[in-house]
Coordinates of C-alpha atoms in Angstrom, one line a residue:
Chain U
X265 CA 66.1 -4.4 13.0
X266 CA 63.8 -4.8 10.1
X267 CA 61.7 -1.5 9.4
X268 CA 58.6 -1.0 7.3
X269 CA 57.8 2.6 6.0
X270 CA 54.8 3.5 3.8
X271 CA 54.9 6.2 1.9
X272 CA 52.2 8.2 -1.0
X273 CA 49.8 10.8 -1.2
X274 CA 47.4 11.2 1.8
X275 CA 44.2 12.6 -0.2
X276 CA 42.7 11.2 -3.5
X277 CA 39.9 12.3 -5.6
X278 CA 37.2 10.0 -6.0
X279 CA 37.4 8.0 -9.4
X280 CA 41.3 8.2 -9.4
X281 CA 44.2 5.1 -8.3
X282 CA 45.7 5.5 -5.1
X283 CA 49.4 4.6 -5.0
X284 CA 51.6 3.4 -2.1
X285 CA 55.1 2.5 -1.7
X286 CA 56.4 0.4 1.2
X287 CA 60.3 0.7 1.6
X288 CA 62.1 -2.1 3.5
X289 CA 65.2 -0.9 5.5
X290 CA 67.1 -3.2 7.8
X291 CA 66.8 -6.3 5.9
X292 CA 66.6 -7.6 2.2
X293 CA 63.0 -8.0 0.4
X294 CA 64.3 -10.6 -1.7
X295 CA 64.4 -13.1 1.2
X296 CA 62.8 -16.5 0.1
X297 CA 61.7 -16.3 3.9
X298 CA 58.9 -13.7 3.8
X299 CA 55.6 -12.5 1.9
X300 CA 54.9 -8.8 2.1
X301 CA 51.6 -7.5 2.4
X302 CA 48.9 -4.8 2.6
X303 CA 46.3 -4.4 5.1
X304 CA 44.2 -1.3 5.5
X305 CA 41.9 -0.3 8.6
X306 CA 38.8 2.4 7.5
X307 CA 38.3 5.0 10.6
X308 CA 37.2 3.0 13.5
X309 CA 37.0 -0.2 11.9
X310 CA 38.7 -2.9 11.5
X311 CA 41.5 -4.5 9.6
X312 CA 40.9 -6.0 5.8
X313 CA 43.8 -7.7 4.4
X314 CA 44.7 -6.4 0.2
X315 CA 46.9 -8.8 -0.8
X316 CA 50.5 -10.1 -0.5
X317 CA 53.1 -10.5 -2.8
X318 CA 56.7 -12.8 -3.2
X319 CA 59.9 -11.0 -3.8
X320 CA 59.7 -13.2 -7.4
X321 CA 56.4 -11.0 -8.4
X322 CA 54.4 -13.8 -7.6
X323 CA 51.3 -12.3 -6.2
X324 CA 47.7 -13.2 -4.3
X325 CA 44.7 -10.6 -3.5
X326 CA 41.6 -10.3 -1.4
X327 CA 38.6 -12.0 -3.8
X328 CA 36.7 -8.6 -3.0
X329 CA 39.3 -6.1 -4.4
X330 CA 41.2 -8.2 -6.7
X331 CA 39.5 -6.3 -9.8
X332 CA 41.0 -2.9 -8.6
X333 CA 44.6 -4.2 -6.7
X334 CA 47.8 -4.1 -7.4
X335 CA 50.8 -4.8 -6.3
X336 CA 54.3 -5.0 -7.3
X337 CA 58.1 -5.1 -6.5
X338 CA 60.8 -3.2 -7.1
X339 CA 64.3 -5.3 -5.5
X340 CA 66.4 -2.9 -6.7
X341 CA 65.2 -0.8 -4.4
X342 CA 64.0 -3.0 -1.6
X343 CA 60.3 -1.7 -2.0
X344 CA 56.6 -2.9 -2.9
X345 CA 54.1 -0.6 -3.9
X346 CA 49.9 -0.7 -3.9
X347 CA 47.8 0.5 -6.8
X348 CA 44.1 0.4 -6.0
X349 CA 42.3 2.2 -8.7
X350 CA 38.9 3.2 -9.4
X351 CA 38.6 4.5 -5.4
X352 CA 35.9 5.6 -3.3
X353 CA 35.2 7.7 0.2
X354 CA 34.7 3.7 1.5
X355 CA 38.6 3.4 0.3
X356 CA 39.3 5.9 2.7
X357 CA 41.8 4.2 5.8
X358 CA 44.8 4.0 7.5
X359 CA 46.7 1.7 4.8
X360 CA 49.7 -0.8 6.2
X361 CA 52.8 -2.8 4.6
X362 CA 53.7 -5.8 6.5
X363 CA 55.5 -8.8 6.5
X364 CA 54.3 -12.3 6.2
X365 CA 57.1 -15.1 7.6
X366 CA 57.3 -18.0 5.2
X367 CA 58.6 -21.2 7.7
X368 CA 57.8 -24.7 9.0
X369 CA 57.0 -22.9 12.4
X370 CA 55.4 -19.6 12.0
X371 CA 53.4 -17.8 9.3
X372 CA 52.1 -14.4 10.7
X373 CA 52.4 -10.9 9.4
X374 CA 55.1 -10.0 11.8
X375 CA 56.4 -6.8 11.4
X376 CA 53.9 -3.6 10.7
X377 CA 55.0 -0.5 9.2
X378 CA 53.6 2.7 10.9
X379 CA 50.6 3.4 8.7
X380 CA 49.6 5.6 6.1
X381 CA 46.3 7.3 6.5
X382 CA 44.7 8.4 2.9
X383 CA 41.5 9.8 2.5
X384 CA 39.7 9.6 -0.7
X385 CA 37.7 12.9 -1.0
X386 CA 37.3 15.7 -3.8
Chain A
X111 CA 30.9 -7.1 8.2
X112 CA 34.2 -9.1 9.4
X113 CA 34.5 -12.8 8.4
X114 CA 35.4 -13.8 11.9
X115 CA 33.2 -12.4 14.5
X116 CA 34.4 -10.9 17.6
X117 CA 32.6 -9.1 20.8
X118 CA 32.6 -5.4 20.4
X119 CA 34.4 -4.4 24.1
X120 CA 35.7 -6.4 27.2
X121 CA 36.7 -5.2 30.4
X122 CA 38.5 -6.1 33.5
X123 CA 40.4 -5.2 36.7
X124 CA 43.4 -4.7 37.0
X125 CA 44.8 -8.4 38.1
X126 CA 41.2 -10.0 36.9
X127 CA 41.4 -12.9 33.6
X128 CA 39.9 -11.7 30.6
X129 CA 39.2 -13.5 27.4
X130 CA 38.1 -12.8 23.9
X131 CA 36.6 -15.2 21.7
X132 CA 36.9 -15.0 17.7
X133 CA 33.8 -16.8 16.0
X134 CA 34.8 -18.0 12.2
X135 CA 33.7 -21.3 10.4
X136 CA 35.0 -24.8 8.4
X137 CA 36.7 -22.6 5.7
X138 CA 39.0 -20.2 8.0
X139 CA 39.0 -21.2 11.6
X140 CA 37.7 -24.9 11.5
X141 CA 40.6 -26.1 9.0
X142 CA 43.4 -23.6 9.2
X143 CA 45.6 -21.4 12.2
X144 CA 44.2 -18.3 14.1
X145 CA 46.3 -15.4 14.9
X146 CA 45.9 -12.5 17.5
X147 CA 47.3 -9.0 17.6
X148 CA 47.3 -6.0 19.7
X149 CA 46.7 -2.4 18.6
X150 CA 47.2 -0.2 21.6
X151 CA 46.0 3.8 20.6
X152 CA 47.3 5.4 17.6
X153 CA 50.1 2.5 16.8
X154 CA 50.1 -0.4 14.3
X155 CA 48.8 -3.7 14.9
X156 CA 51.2 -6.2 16.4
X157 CA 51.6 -9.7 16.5
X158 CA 50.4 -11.5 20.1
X159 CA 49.8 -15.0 19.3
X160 CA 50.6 -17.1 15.8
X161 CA 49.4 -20.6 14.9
X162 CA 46.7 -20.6 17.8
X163 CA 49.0 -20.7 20.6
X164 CA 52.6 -19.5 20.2
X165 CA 54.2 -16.4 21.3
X166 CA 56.4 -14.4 19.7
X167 CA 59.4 -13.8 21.8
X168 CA 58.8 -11.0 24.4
X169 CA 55.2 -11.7 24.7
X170 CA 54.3 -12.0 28.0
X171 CA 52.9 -15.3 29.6
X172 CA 49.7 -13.7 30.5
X173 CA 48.3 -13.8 27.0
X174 CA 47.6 -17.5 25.8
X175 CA 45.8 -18.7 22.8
X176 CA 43.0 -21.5 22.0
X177 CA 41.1 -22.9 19.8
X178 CA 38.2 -25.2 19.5
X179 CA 36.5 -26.1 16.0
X180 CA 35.2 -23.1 14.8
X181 CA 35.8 -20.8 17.5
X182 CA 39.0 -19.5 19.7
X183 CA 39.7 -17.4 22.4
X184 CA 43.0 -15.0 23.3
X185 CA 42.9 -15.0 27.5
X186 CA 44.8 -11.9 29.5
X187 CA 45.7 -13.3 32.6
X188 CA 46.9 -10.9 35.5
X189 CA 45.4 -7.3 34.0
X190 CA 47.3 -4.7 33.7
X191 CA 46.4 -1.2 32.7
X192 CA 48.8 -1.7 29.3
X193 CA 46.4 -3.8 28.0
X194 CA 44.1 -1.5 27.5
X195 CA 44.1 -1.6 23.4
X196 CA 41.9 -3.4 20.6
X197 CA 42.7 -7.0 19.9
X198 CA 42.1 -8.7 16.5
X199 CA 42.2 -12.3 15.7
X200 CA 42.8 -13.5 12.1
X201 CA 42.8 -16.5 9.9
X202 CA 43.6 -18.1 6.8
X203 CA 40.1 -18.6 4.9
X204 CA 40.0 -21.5 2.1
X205 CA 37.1 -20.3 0.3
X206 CA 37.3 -19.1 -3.8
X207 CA 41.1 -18.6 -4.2
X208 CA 42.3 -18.2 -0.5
X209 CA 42.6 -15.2 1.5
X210 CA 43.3 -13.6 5.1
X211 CA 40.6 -12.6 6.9
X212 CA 40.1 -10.6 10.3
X213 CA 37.8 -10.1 12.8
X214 CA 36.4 -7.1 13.9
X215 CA 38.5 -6.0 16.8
X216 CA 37.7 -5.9 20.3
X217 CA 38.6 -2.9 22.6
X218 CA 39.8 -3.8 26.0
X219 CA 38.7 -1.6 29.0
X220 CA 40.3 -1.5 32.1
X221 CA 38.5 -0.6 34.7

């Protein structure tokens, strides 16, 4: 069973780059199958896609962050990491790795990790 | 502000149908798929409906998907107290280089 874990610091200062890490476990990142992605949810909002990226490197963001995002892949280690830098308190959320099926029949983020909940703050 | 609108809150009895409409326009929900997931208390979203109408496997008849131009609707039939959670539908928008865009979640009461 495929498993998502994020991982990184849960506080920030203002100014700075938060940094995530999403580990695959279960299955291989470098399937041609899937897109893996970040979505973050601020404190009782709701969810804003980050951006997604291709086992290859290949990579796509949200227009409105693109000029602070991103993200990378590391197969060796079956992970993909988030850098968003230049944050804010409105960065401040519960931040989540997915993954995106690539197929003729389906196309939804379809697995979640748990969360990570950072808090940008001095 | 979401790209896709949703209602704040719905509610139901147990047994009662509920839906949930998603509002979006030409560049997400008019020309591409809508998606719907659950996110009961404390726990991660998960996936309820893909390409407007298909269950994942061990989705339970009692949720169905629509859509209709611009708009679609997720529909609980048979209400159950589980349901109680926030439900999110989501799209594929075309405008400037493409991205995914949500909806701002509806919580689910049940009465």
């Amino acid at each position: 069973q495929l498993q998502l874990q994020e991982s990184g610091p849960g506080l920030v200062k203002p100014s700075e780059t938060l940094s995530l890490t999403c580990t695959v476990s279960g299955g291989s990142i470098s399937s041609s199958s899937y897109y893996w992605g970040w979505i973050r949810q601020p404190p009782g909002k709701g969810l804003e896609w980050i951006g997604s990226i291709y086992y290859s490197g290949s990579t796509y963001y949200n227009p409105s962050l693109k000029s602070r995002v991103t993200i990378s892949v590391d197969t060796s280690k079956n992970q993909f990491s988030l850098k968003l830098s230049s944050v804010t308190a409105a960065d401040t959320a519960v931040y989540y790795c997915a993954r995106r099926i690539i197929s003729y029949v389906n196309d939804a983020f379809d697995i979640w990790g748990q969360g990570t909940m950072v808090t940008v703050s001095s | 502000q979401s790209v896709l609108t949703q209602p704040p809150s719905a509610s139901g009895t147990p047994g009662q149908r509920v839906t949930i409409s998603c509002s979006g326009s030409s560049s997400n929900i008019g020309s591409n798929y809508v998606y719907w997931y659950q996110q009961l208390p404390g726990t991660a979203p998960k996936l309820l409906i893909y390409r407007n109408n298909q269950r994942p496997s061990g989705v339970p008849d009692r949720f169905s998907g629509s859509k209709s131009g611009t708009s679609a609707s997720l529909a609980i039939s048979g209400l159950r107290s589980e349901d109680e959670a926030d439900y999110y539908c989501a799209a594929w928008d075309d405008s400037l280089s493409g991205f995914w865009v949500f909806g701002g979640g509806t919580k689910l009461t049940v009465l």
